[in-house]
XYZ file of C-alpha atoms in Angstrom:
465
model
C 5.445 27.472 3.271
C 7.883 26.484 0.921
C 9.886 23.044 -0.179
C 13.415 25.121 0.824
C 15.009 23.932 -2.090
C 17.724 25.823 -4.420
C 17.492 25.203 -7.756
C 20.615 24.318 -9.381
C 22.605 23.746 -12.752
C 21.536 20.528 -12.522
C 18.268 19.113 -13.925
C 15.435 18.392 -11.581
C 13.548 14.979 -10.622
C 10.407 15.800 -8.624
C 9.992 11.723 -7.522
C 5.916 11.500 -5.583
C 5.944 8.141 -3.561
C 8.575 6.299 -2.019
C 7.571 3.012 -2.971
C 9.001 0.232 -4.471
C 8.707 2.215 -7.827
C 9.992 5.487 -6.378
C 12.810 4.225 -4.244
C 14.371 1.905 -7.275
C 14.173 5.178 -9.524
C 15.962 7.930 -6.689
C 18.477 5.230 -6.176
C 19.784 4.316 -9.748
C 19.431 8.219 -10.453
C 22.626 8.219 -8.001
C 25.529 9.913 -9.727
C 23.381 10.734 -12.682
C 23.698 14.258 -12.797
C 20.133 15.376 -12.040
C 19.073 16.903 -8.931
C 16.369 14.132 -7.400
C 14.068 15.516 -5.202
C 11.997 12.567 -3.166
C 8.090 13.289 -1.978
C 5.881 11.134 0.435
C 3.321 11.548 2.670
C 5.120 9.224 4.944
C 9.045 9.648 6.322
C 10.081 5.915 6.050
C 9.348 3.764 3.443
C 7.424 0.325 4.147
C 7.479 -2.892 2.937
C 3.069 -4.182 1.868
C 3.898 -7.661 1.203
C 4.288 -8.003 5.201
C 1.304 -4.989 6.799
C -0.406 -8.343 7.401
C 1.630 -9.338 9.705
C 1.703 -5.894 11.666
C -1.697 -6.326 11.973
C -2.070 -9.482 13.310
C 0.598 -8.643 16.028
C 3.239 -10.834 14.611
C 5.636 -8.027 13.843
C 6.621 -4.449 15.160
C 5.979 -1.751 12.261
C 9.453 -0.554 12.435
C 10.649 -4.310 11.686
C 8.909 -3.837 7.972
C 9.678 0.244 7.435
C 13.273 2.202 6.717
C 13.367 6.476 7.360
C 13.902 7.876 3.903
C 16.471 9.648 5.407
C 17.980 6.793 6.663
C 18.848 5.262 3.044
C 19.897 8.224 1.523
C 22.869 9.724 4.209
C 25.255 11.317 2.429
C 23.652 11.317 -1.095
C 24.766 14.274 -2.764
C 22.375 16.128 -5.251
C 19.101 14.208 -2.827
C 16.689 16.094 -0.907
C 13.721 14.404 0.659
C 10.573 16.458 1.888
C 7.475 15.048 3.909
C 4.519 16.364 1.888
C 1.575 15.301 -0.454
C 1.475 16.541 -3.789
C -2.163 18.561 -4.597
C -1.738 19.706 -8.275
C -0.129 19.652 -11.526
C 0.729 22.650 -13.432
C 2.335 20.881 -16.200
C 2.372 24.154 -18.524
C 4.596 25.683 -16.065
C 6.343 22.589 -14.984
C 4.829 22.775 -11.246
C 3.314 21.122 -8.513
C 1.631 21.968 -5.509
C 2.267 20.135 -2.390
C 0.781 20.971 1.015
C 3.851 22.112 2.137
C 4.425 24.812 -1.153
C 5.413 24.615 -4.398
C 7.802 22.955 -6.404
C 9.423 23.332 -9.803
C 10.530 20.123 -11.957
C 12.421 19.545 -15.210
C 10.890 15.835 -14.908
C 8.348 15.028 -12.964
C 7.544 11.070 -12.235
C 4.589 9.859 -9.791
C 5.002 7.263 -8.484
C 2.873 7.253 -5.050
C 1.010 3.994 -5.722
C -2.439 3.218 -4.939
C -5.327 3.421 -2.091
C -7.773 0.753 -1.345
C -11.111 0.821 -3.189
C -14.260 0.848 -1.974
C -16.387 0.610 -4.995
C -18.118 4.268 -4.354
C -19.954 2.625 -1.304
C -19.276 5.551 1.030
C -21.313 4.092 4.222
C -18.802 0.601 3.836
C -16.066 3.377 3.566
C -16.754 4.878 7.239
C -17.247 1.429 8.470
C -14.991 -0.533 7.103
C -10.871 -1.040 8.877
C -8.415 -1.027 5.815
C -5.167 -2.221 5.551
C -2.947 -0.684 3.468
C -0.620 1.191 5.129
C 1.689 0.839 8.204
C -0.633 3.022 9.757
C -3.792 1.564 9.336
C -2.622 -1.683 10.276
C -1.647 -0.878 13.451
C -5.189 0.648 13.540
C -6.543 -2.248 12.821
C -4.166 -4.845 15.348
C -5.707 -2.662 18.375
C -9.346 -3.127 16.950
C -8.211 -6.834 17.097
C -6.840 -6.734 20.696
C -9.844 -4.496 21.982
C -12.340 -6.737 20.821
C -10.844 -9.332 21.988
C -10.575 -7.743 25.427
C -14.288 -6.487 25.500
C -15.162 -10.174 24.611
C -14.400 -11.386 28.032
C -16.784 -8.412 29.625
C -19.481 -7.699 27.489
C -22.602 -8.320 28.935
C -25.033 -10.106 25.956
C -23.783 -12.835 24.373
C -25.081 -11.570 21.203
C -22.232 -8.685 21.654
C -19.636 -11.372 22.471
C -20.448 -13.099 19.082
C -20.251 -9.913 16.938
C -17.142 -9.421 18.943
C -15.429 -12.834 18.036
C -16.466 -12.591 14.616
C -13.993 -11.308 11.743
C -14.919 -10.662 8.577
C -12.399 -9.929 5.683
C -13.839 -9.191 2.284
C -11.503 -9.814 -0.781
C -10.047 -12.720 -1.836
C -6.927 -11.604 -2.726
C -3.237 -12.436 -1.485
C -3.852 -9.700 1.294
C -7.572 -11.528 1.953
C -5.645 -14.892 2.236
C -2.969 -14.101 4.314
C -5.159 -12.333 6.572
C -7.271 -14.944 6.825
C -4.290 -17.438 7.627
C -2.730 -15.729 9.902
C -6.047 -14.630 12.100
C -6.844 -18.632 11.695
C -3.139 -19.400 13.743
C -3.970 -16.655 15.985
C -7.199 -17.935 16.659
C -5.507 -21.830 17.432
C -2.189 -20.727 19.115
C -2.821 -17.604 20.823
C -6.514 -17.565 22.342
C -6.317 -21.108 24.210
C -3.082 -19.350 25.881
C -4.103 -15.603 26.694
C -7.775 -15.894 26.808
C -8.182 -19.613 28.798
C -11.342 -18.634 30.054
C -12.900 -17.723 26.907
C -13.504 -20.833 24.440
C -11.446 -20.107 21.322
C -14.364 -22.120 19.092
C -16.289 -18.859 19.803
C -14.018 -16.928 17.384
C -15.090 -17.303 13.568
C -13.301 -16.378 10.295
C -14.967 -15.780 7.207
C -13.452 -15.128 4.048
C -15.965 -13.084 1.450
C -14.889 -12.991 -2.594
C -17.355 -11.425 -4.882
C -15.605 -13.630 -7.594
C -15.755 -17.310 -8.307
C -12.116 -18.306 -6.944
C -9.655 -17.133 -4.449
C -6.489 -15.520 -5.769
C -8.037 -14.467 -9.258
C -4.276 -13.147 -10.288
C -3.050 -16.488 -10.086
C -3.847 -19.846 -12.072
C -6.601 -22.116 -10.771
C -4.533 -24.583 -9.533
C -3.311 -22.329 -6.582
C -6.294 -21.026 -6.195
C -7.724 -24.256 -5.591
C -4.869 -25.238 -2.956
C -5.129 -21.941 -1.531
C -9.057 -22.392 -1.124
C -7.932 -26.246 0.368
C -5.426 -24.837 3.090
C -7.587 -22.244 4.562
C -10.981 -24.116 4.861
C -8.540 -26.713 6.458
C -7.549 -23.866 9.072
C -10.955 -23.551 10.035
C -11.656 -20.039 7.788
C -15.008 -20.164 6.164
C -14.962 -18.916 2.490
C -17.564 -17.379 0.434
C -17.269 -17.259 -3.181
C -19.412 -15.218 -5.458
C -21.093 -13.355 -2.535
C -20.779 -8.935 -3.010
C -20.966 -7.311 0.554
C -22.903 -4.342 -0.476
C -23.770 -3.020 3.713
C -22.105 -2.995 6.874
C -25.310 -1.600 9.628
C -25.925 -2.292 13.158
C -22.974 -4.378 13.351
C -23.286 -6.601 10.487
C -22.282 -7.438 7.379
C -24.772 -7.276 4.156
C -24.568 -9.302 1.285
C -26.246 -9.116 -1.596
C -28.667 -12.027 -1.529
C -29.599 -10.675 1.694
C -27.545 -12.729 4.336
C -26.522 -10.842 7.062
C -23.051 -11.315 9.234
C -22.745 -10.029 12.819
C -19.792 -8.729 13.045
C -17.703 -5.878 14.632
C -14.287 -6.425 12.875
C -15.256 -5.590 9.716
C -11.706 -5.821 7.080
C -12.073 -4.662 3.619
C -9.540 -6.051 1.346
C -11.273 -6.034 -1.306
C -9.695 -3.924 -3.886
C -7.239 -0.794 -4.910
C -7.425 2.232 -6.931
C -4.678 4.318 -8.032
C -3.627 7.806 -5.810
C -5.489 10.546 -7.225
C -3.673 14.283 -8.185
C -6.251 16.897 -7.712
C -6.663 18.654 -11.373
C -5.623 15.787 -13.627
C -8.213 15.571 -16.376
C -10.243 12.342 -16.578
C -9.137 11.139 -19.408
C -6.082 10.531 -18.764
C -7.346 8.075 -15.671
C -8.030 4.684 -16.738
C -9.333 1.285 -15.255
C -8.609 1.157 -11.512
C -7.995 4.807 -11.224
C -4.824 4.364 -12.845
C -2.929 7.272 -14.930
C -2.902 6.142 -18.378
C 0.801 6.281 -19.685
C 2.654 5.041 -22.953
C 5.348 2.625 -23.697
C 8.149 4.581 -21.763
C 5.726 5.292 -18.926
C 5.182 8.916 -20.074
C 1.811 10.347 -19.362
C -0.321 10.826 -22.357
C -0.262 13.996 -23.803
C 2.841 15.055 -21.327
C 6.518 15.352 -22.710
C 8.205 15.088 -19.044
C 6.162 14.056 -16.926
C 6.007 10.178 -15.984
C 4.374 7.312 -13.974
C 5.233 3.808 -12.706
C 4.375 1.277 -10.881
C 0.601 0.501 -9.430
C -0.139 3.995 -9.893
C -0.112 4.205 -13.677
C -2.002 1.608 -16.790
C 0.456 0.912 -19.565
C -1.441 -1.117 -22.250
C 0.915 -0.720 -25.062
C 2.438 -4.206 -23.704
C 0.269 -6.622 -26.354
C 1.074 -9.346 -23.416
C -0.914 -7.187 -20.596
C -3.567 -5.647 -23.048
C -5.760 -4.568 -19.586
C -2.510 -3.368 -17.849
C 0.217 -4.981 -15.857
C -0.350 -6.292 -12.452
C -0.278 -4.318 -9.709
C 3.106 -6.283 -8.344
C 6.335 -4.572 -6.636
C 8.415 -6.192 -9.382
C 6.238 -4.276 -12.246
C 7.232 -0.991 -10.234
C 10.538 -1.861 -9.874
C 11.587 -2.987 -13.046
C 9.588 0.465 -14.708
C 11.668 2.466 -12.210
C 14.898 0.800 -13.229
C 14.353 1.601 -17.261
C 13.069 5.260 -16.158
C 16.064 6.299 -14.611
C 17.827 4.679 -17.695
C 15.792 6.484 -19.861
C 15.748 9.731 -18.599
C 19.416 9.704 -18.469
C 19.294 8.806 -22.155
C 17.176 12.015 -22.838
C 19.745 13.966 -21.245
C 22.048 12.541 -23.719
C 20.011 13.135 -26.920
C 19.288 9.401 -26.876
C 15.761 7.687 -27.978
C 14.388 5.584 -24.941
C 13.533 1.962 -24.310
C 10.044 0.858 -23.814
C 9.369 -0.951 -21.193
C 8.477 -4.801 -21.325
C 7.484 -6.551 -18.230
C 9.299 -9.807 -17.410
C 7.263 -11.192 -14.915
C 9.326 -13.233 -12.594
C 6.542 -15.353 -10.555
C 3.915 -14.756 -7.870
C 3.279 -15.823 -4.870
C 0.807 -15.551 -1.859
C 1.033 -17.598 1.868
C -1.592 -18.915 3.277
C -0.219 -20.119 6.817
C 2.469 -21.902 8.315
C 3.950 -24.596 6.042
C 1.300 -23.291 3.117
C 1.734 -21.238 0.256
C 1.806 -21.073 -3.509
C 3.658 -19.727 -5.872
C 3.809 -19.808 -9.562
C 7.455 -19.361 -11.180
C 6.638 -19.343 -15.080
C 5.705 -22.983 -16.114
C 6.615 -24.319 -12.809
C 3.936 -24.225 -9.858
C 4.348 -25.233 -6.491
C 2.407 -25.225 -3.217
C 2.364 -26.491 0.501
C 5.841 -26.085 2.747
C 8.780 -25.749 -0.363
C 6.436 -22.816 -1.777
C 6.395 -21.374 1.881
C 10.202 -21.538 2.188
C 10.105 -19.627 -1.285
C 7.840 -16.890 0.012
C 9.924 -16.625 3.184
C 13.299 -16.333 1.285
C 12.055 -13.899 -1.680
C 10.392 -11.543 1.556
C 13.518 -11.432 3.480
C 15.575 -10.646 0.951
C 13.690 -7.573 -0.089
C 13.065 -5.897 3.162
C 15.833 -3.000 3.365
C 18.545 -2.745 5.884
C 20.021 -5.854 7.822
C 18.897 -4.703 11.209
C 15.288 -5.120 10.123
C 16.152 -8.518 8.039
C 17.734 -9.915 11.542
C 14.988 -8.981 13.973
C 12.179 -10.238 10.858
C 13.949 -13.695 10.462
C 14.324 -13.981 14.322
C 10.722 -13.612 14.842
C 9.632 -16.050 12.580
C 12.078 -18.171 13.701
C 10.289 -17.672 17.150
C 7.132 -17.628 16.176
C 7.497 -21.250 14.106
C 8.981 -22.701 17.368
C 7.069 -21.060 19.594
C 3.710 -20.721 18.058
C 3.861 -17.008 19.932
C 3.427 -13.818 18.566
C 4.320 -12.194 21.030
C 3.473 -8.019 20.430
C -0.111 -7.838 21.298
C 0.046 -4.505 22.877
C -2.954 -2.047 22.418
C -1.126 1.371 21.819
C -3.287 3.958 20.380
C -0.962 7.256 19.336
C -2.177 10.665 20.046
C -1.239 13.694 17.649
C 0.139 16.721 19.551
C -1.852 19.742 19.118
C 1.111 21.887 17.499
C 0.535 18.836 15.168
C -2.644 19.160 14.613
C -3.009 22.787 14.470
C -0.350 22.464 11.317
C -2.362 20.147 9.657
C -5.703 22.120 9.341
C -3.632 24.855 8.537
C -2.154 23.029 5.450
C -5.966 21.566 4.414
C -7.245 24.785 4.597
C -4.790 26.878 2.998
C -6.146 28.969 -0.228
C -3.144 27.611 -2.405
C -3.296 24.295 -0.934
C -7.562 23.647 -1.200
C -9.333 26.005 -3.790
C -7.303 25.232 -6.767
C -7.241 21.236 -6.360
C -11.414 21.913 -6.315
C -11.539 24.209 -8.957
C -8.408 24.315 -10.817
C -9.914 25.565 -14.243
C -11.262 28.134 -12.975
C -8.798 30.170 -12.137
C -7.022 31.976 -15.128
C -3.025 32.228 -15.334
C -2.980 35.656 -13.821
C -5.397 34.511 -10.591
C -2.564 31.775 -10.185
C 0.435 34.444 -10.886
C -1.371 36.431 -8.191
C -1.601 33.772 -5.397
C 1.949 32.665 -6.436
C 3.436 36.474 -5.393
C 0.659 36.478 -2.636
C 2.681 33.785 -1.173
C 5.844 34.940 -1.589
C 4.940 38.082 0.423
């Protein structure tokens, strides 16, 4: 297999992620005179702030996603390939994808993060994440079904661990959730499920930490904690899930939850590349990285956004937060600097100017912090709803997102609750083992130092033949 990609005159940008990071950089690299070459695991590119609301069955996935192929028609010097990357040969100015390999004159990663389970591998199989298009919609048929097997389960012990949801992480993703499954539980189950009480349903809310919203100052926190126990949710703070077994939830102290919607939301780490060395990974899994978002120790190779730990900002000494406006503004200044390079120029570090936060908790409640100025309760929800819509990409999607919340705040009706689980064709799937299994692809991600530079040369002309 191979990327199918001629190298030209032109220098090379090997971009891994299509995020908010990734996508800012390939676009103001436009006319630049490098050769950008995009990677992601995915073919569209999504928009996080709103998975929630995929998987609460308040919005179709394609209303929050945009084909990578779709934004860049007609961009001349592009090329986009489907792929994840496996290794870094940064002495050869290579990586390894699962598709083949790829040369780069500057490589930038940019592929964001994955959610963290703490090393608790048994919470791992057992727990539904949500970070990803993909695993939300995973996670809205979980919803449905259970809901479904509610009214025909035969115990009612069953039906309880049925109607219970349990979301652990206090976050803006923990909140939201919460909110959201809270409206669901008052709007939507009195209307579909009549004869099932909708008082049988409980939410509860589990933060290891003291507050809600630990990112934020303790004034939101403290409204966001006031709107949600309002709703209904129950919250517990300073409680550590450390189990999930015969359908319940273990904390700590020993108090058990039955549950069989079990969401953990309860952290991130940063995308891992097979043979990096460990120290260059630093708190959160993140890639450690100087001032101009160059990996330590690496001339041209680069990372931005959630994926990478700056902490030569004196104002973030523990790294910035893990925000879309952090990755964008880093992949702004990167495709600055790099054409600076080109020019013999000295680059600009990069200084984060944080432009607010903000989390919703339900309709008509939300906070949001704007430097000095804080704000909560309906104007801060109009904020949220204005900053979102503007950032989702293409106007189809922003028309059919602000006419269904226009619906659904009229309406009180989400009105997608399909259960739709996709099946993978088998030429799919035969591909895919193929690619995990593949002697390029596998051994030397496991054991990349132990293979010597002529082992490597070897495979490389094995593959060529």
């Amino acid at each position: 297999m191979s990327l199918n990609i001629a190298k030209s005159n032109k220098k090379r940008v090997v971009i891994v992620g299509g995020g908010f990071g990734g996508l800012k950089l390939a676009n103001k690299l436009k006319k630049s005179g490098f050769q950008v070459v995009l990677i992601d695991k995915n073919n569209y590119h999504q928009f996080p702030p709103l998975i929630y609301q995929v998987a609460s069955a308040g919005m179709e996935p394609t209303s929050i996603s945009f084909p990578f192929r779709k934004i860049f028609q007609h961009r001349k010097d592009f090329f986009f390939r489907m792929a994840e990357v496996r290794a870094i040969f940064p002495e050869k100015n290579m990586i390894q994808t699962s598709i083949g390999k790829a040369e780069y004159d500057y490589l930038v990663l940019a592929a964001g993060t994955t959610t963290n389970y703490f090393g608790n591998k048994h919470i791992e199989e057992e727990a539904m994440p949500m970070k990803n298009v993909s695993e939300a919609m995973g996670l809205r048929n979980a919803l449905l079904a259970n809901l479904e097997r509610a009214l025909t389960c035969s115990t009612k012990q069953e039906q309880q661990e049925l109607l219970n949801i349990v979301i652990v992480g206090g976050g803006a993703t923990g909140i939201e959730v919460a909110g959201i499954l809270s409206e669901m539980k008052k709007f939507v189950l009195p209307n579909d499920y009549p004869d099932m009480s909708s008082s049988l349903m409980h939410i509860y809310l589990i933060e290891a930490g003291p507050r809600l919203l630990a990112g934020m100052s303790e004034e939101s926190s403290a409204h966001a904690e006031q709107f949600l126990r309002e709703m209904g949710v129950n919250i517990l703070l300073n409680k550590r899930v450390v189990d999930y077994r015969d359908h319940k939830v273990v904390l700590e102290d020993g108090t058990e939850i039955a549950t069989r919607t079990f969401i953990w939301v309860s952290g991130v780490t940063g995308v891992t590349i097979g043979n990096l060395d460990a120290s260059l990974i630093g708190r959160g899994g993140r890639i450690k990285v100087d001032s101009f978002n160059r990996v330590e120790g690496m001339n041209n190779v680069f990372a931005i956004g959630d994926q990478c730990i700056q902490l030569a900002d004196e104002n973030y000494p523990n790294g910035h937060p893990q925000l879309a406006q952090v990755a964008i503004q880093q992949g702004e200044l990167l495709a600055k600097n790099l054409i600076r390079m080109e020019k013999g120029q000295e680059m600009k570090p990069f200084h984060y100017r944080n432009l607010g936060s903000m989390a919703t908790v339900g309709r008509n409640r939300a906070v949001a912090e704007f430097s000095k100025v804080k704000m909560q309760g309906w104007f801060a929800w109009v904020m949220w709803l204005v900053v979102h819509l503007r950032s989702i990409l293409g106007v189809r999607n922003k028309v059919i997102v602000l006419l269904n919340w226009v619906w659904n705040y009229f309406t009180y009706d989400q009105s997608m609750r399909m259960i739709v689980y996709a099946r993978k064709a088998k030429e799919i799937r035969d591909r895919e083992k193929v690619e995990e299994t593949t002697h390029w692809g596998k051994e030397l991600i496991q054991e990349p130092k132990q293979h010597s530079p002529q082992e490597i040369q070897q495979a490389s002309e094995q593959e060529k033949k």
